[in-house]
Coordinates of C-alpha atoms in Angstrom, one line a residue:
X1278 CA -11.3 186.9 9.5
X1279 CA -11.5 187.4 12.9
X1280 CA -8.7 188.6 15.4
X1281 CA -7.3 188.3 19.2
X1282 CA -9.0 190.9 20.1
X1283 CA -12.7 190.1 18.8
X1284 CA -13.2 192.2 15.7
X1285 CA -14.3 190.7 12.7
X1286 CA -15.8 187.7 14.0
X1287 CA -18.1 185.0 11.8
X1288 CA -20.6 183.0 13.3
X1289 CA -22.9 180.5 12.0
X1290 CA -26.5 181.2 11.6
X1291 CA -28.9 179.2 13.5
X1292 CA -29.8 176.1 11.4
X1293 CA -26.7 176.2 9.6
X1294 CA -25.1 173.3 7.1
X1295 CA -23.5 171.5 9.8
X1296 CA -22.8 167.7 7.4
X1297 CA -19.4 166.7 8.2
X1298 CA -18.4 168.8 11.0
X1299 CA -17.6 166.1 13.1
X1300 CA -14.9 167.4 15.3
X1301 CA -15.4 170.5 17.5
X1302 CA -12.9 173.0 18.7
X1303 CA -13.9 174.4 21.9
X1304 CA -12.1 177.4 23.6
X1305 CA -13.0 179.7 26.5
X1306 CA -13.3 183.4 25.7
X1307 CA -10.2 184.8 27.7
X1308 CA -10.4 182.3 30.1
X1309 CA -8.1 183.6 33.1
X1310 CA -10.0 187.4 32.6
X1311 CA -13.2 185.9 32.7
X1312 CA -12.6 183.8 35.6
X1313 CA -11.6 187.2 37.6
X1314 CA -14.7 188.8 35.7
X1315 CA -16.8 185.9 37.2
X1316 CA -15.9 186.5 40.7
X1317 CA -15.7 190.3 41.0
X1318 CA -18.6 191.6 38.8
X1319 CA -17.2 195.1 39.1
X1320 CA -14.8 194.5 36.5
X1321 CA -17.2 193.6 33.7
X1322 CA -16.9 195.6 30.7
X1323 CA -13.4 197.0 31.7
X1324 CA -10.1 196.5 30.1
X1325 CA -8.4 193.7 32.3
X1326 CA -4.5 192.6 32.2
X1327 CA -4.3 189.6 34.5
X1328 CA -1.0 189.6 36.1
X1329 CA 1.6 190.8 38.5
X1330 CA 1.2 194.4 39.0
X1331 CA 5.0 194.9 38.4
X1332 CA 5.2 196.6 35.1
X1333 CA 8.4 194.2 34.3
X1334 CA 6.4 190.8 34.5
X1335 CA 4.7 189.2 31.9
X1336 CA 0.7 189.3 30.5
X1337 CA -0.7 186.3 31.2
X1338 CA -4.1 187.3 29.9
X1339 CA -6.5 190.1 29.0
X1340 CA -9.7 190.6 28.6
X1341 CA -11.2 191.8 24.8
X1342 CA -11.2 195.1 26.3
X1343 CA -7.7 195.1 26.4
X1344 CA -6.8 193.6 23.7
X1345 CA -8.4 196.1 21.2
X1346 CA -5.6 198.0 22.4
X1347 CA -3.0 196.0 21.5
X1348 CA -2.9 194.3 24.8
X1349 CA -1.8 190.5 23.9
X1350 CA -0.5 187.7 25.8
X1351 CA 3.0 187.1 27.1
X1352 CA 3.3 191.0 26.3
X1353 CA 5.4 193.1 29.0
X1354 CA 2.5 194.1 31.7
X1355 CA 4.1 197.7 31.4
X1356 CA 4.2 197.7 27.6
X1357 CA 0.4 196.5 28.2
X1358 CA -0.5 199.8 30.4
X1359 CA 1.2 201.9 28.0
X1360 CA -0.9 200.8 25.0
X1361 CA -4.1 200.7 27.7
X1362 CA -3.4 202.7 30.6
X1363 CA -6.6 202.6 31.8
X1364 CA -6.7 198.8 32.5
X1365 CA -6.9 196.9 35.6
X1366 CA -4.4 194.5 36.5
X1367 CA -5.4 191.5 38.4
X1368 CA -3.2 189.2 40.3
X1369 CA -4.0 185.7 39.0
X1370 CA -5.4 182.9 40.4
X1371 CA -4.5 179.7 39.0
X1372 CA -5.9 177.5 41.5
X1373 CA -9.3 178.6 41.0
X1374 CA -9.0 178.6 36.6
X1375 CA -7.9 174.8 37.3
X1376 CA -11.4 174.2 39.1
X1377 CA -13.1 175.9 36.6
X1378 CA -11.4 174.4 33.9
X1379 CA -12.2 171.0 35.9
X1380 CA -15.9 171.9 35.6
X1381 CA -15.6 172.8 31.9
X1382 CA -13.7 169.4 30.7
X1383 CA -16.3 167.3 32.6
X1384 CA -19.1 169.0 30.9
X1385 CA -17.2 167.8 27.4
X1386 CA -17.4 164.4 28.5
X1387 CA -20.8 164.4 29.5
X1388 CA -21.3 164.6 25.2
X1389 CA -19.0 162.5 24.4
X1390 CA -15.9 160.6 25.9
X1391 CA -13.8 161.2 23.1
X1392 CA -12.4 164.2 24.5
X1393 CA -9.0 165.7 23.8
X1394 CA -7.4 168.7 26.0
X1395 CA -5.2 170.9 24.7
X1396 CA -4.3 173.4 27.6
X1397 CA -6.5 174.5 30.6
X1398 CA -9.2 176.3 28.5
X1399 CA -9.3 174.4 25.3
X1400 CA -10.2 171.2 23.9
X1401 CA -10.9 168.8 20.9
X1402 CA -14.5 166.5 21.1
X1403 CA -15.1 164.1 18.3
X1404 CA -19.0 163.9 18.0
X1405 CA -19.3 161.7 15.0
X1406 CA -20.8 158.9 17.1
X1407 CA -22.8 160.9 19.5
X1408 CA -25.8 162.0 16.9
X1409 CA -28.2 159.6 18.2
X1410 CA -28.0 161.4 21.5
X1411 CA -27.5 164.6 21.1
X1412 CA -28.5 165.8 17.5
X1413 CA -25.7 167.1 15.1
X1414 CA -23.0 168.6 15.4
X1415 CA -24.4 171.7 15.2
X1416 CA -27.3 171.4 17.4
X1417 CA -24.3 169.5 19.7
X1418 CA -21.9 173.0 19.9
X1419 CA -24.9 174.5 20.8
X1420 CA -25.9 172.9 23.4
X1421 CA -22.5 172.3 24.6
X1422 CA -21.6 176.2 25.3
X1423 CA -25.4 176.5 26.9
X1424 CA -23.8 173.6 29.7
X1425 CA -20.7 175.8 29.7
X1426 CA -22.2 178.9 30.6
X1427 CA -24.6 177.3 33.3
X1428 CA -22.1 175.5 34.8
X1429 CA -19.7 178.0 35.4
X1430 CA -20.7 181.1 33.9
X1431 CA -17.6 181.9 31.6
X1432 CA -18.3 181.9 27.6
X1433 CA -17.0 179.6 25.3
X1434 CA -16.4 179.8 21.9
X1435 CA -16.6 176.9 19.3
X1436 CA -15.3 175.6 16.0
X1437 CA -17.0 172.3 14.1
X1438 CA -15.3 171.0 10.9
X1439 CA -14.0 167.7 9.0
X1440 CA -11.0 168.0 10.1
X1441 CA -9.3 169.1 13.8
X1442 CA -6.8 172.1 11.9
X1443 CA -10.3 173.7 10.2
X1444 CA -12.2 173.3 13.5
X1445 CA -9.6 175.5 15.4
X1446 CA -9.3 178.0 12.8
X1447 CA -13.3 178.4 13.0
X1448 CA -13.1 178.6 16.5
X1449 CA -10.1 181.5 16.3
X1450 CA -12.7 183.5 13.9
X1451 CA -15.7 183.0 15.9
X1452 CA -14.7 184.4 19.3
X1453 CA -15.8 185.5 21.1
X1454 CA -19.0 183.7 22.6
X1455 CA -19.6 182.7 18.8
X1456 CA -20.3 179.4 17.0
X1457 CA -19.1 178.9 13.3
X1458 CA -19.6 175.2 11.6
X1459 CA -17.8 174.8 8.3
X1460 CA -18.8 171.3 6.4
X1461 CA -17.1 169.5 4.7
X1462 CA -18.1 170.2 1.3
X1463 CA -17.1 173.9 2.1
X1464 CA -13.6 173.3 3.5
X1465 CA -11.8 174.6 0.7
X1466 CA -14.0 177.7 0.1
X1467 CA -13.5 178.2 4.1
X1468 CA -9.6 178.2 3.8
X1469 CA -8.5 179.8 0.2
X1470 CA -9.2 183.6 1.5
X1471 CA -7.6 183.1 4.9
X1472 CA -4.2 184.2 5.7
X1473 CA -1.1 181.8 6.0
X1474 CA -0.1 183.2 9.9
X1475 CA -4.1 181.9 10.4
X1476 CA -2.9 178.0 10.0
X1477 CA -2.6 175.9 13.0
X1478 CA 1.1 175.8 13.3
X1479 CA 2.9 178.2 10.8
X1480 CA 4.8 180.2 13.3
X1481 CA 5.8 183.9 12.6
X1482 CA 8.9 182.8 11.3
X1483 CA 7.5 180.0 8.7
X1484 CA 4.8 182.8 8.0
X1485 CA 7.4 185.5 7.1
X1486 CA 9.2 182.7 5.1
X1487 CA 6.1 182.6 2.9
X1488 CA 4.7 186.0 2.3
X1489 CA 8.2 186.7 1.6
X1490 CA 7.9 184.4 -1.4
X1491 CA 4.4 186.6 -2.4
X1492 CA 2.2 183.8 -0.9
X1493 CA 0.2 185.7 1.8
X1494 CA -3.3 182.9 1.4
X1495 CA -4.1 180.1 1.4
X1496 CA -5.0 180.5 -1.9
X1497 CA -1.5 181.7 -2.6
X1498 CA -0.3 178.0 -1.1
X1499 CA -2.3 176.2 -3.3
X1500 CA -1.4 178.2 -6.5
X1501 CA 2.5 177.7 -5.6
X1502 CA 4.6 174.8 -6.8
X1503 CA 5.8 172.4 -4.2
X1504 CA 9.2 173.0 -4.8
X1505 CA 8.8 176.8 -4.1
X1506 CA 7.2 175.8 -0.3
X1507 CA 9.8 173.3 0.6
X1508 CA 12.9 176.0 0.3
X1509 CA 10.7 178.4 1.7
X1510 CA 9.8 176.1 4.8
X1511 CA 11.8 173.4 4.7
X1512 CA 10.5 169.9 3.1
X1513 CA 8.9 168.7 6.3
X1514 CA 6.8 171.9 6.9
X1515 CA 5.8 172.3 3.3
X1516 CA 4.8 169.1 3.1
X1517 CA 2.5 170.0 6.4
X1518 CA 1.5 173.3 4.6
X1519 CA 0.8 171.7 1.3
X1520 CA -1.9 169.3 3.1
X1521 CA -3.3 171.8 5.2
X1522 CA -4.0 174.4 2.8
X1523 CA -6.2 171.6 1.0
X1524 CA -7.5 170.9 4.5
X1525 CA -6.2 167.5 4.4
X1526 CA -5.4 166.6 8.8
X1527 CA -5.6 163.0 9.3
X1528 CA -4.8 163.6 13.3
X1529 CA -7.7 162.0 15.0
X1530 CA -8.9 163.3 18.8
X1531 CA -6.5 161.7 20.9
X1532 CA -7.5 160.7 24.3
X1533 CA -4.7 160.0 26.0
X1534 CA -2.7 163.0 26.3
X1535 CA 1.0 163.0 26.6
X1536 CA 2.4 166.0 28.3
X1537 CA 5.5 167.8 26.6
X1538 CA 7.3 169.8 29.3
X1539 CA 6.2 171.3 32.4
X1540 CA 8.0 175.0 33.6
X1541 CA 8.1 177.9 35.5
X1542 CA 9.7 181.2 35.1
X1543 CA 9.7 184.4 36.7
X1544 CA 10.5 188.2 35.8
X1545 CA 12.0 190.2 38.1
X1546 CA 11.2 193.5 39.9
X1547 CA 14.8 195.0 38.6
X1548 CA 17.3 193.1 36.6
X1549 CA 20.0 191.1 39.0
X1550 CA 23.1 190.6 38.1
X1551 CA 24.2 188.8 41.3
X1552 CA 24.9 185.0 40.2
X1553 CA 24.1 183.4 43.8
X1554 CA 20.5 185.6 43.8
X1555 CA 20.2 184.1 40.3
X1556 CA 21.1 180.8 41.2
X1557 CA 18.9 180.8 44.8
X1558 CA 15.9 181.8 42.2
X1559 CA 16.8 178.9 39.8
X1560 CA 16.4 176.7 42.8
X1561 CA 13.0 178.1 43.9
X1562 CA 12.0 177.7 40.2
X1563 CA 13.3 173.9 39.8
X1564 CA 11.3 173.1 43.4
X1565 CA 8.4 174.3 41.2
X1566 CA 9.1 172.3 38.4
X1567 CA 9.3 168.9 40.1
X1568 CA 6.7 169.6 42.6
X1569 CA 4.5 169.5 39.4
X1570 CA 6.1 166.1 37.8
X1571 CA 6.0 164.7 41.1
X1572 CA 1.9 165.3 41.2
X1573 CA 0.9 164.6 38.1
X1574 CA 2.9 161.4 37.7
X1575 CA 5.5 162.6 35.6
X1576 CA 9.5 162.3 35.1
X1577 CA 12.0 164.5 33.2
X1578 CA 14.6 163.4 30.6
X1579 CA 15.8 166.5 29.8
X1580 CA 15.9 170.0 32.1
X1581 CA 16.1 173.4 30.1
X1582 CA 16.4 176.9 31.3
X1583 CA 15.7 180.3 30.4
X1584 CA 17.7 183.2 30.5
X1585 CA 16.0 186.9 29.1
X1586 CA 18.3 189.5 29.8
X1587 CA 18.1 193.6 30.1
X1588 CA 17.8 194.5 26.6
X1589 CA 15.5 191.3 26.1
X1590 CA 17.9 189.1 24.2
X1591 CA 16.6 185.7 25.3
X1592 CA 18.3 182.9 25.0
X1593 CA 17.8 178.4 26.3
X1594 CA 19.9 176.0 27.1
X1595 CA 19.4 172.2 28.0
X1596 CA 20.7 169.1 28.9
X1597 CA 19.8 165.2 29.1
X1598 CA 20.1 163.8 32.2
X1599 CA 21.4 160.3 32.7
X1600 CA 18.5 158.5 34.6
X1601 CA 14.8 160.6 34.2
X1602 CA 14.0 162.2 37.5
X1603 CA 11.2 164.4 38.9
X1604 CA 13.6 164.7 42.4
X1605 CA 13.8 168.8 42.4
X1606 CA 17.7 168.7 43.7
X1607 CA 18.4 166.5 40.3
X1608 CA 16.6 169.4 38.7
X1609 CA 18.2 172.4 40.6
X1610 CA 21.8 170.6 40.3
X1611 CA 20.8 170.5 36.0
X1612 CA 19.6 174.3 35.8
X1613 CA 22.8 175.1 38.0
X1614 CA 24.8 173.5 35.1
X1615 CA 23.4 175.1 32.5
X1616 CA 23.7 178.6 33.9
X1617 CA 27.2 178.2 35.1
X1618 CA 27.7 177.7 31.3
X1619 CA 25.8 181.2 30.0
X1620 CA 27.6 183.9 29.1
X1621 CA 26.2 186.7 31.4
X1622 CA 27.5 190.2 30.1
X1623 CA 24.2 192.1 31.5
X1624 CA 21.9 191.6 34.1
X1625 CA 19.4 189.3 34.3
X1626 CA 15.2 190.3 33.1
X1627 CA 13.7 186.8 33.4
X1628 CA 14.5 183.4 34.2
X1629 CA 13.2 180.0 34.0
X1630 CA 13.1 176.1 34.3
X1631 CA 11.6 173.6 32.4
X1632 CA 11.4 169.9 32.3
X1633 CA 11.6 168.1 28.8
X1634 CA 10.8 164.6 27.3
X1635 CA 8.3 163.8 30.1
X1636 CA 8.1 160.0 31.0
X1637 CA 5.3 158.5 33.4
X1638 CA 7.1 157.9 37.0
X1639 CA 9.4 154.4 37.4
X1640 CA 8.9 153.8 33.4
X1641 CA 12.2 153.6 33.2
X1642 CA 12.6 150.2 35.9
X1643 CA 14.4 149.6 39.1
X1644 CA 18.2 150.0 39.5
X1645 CA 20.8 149.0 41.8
X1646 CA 20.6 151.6 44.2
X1647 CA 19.0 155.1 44.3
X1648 CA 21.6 157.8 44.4
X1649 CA 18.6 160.1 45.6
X1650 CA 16.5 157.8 48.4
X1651 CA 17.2 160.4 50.6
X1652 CA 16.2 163.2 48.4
X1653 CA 13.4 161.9 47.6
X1654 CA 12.1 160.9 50.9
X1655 CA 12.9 164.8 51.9
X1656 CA 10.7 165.9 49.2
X1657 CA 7.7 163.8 49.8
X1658 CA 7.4 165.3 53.0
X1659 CA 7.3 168.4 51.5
X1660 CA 4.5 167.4 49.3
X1661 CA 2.8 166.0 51.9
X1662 CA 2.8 169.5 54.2
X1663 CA 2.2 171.2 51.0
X1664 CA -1.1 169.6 49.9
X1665 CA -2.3 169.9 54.1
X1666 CA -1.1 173.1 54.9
X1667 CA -0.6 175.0 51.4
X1668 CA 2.8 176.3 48.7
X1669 CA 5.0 177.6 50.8
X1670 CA 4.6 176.7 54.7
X1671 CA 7.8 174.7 54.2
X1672 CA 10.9 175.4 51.8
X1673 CA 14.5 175.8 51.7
X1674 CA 16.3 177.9 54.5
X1675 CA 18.5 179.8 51.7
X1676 CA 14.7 180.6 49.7
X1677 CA 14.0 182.8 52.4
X1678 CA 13.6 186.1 52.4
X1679 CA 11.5 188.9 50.0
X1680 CA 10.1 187.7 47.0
X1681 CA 12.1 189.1 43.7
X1682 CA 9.9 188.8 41.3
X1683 CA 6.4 188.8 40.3
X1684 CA 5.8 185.2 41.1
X1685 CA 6.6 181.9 39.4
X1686 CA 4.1 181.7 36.5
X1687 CA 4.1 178.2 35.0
X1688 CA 4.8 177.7 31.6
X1689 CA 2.3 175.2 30.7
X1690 CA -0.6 174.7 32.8
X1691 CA -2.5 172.2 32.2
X1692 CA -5.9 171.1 33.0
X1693 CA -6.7 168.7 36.1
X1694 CA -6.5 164.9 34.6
X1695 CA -9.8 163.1 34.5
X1696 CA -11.2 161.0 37.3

């Protein structure tokens, strides 16, 4: 099958079966490096890391190039140069892959309405019901990445299938720029050779479980008792395996989607050991945090932080706060909290904030009184000079000072909400 970095790839001939393949999976080829390719030519055909150019931050993508050499995601950006040192490293720009990914959502919904995001660059699209219009679902994906690619450029790659889990796994195998349709009637001829680390949501760990066990396919799943999966994976996730390895996924595209957390974190130049720098930097990050809730209409039940120190152990800590809040101080006093309670023996590689068990804003009713009025009417002025002037014209006096790290690098983005 096919892999990260492009190799191996199956497409769909023209004209292909296509009965069944109701639901399409549709995700950008290497979005953030081909938004940079996009807008500085030069870089075409060049092994791109897109990223600080600090060696200690993280990957936050590559191009193929790259990644043939073992460049991946979330991969150390000097880890990445050693496996490719002749790659570029491009700052990223995160404002402009929301407008692009903007453009790219809205031409989904101009197929169909039934339209489900799953991050900035990919999406679910039912098409069942839009035949009439646009053909099948074949002649639909085709069409589809044509739009893409005039309207912004970028490439797209796309998966059609019965079910949403077989969609995304033919999208995976097609990229990039391909197109593989699997119908229905060849679902289970599509899935018995694959791997068990290639089903939508068996993690390293759950895939380790298994091919510990001797079952390395899907073929392997199907042959094994049920028994055998549940003490490998536990009864809930065999029970998931079990019905996906017979590509059995009654999730329908949903719509309305319902954001999980919302982060930042950031990787320092050198490791700091100071706990005031650590806690200053935890303050920048939780401004961050509920900047975001605040503008996309969210609150947080539950703040979380994360802690990667010098020889990379990595470890999280959270808390449920007593009323949901998307006030930044709440947030800052939470991480605080949770970091005066971590056992710091080394210095400190990364840290970060998140926001948990998201709510939409004044869901949970009025109170009494509002222990943070005053907080909060402090940090809708800050939104409001942020959005005229830009991040960063206004913060705290003690967030002063040299940046230590290679910038905050959000956790989750997410694409811009429909109009």
């Amino acid at each position: 099958m096919g892999r990260g970095d492009g190799t191996g790839r199956i497409v769909s001939a023209e004209g292909a079966d296509d009965t069944g393949a109701g639901i399409l999976h549709v995700d950008m080829d290497a979005f953030y490096a081909s938004v940079e390719v996009l807008d500085d030519p030069s870089l075409r055909g060049k092994p791109i890391i897109v990223g600080a150019p600090d060696s200690r931050s993280v990957v936050s993508s590559a191009s193929y190039e790259a990644r043939r050499f073992g460049v991946r995601s979330a991969m150390p950006v000097g880890q990445a140069l050693r496996l490719c040192p002749t790659a570029i490293v491009v700052l990223p720009h995160f404002d402009r892959y929301l407008t692009l990914s903007a453009q790219v959502m809205q031409v989904f919904r101009e197929f169909t309405p039934l339209v489900e995001p799953l991050s900035i660059d990919e999406a679910f699209l039912d098409v069942r019901g839009a035949r009439r219009l646009w053909g099948s679902p074949g002649q639909i994906a085709r069409l589809l990445r044509q739009r893409v690619l005039d309207a912004t450029g970028l490439t797209c790659s796309v998966g059609g299938a019965a079910t949403k889990h077989v969609a995304k796994m033919a999208s995976t195998i097609s990229k990039p720029d391909g197109l593989l349709i699997v119908p229905e009637a060849e679902t289970a001829a599509f899935l018995a050779p694959r791997s068990v680390r290639a089903l939508w949501g068996v993690g390293p760990k759950a895939s380790e479980a298994l091919e510990g066990r001797g079952i390395r396919t899907v073929a392997d799943i199907l042959d094994a008792p049920r028994d055998v999966l549940d003490r490998a994976l536990g009864r809930a996730m065999g029970d998931r395996v079990w019905h996906l390895a017979r590509g059995i996924d009654a999730r329908e595209v949903d719509t309305v989607h319902v954001e999980k957390s919302i982060g930042h974190e950031e990787t320092f130049h050198d490791d700091i050991g100071d706990a005031a720098i650590l806690r200053s930097e935890l303050r920048r990050l939780a401004d961050r945090v509920g900047a975001r809730l605040r503008s996309n209409g969210w609150e947080a039940s539950t703040i979380a932080i994360k802690v990667r120190f010098a020889d990379f152990t990595t470890i999280s800590r959270s808390q449920t706060l007593p009323e949901p809040t998307a006030v930044s101080q709440r947030i800052g006093d939470a991480a605080h909290d949770l970091f005066a309670a971590v056992d710091r023996r080394l210095p400190v590689r990364l840290i970060g904030v998140r926001a948990e068990k998201l709510r939409p804003s004044g869901s949970a009713g009025l109170t009494l009184w509002d222990d943070d009025e005053d907080w909060r009417r402090i940090e809708g002025a800050l939104d409001g000079a942020t959005a005229k002037f830009g991040t960063g014209v206004v913060t705290r006096a003690t967030l002063l000072g040299k940046r230590r790290g290679g910038g905050s690098i959000p956790t989750s983005p997410r694409p811009p909400r429909a109009d």
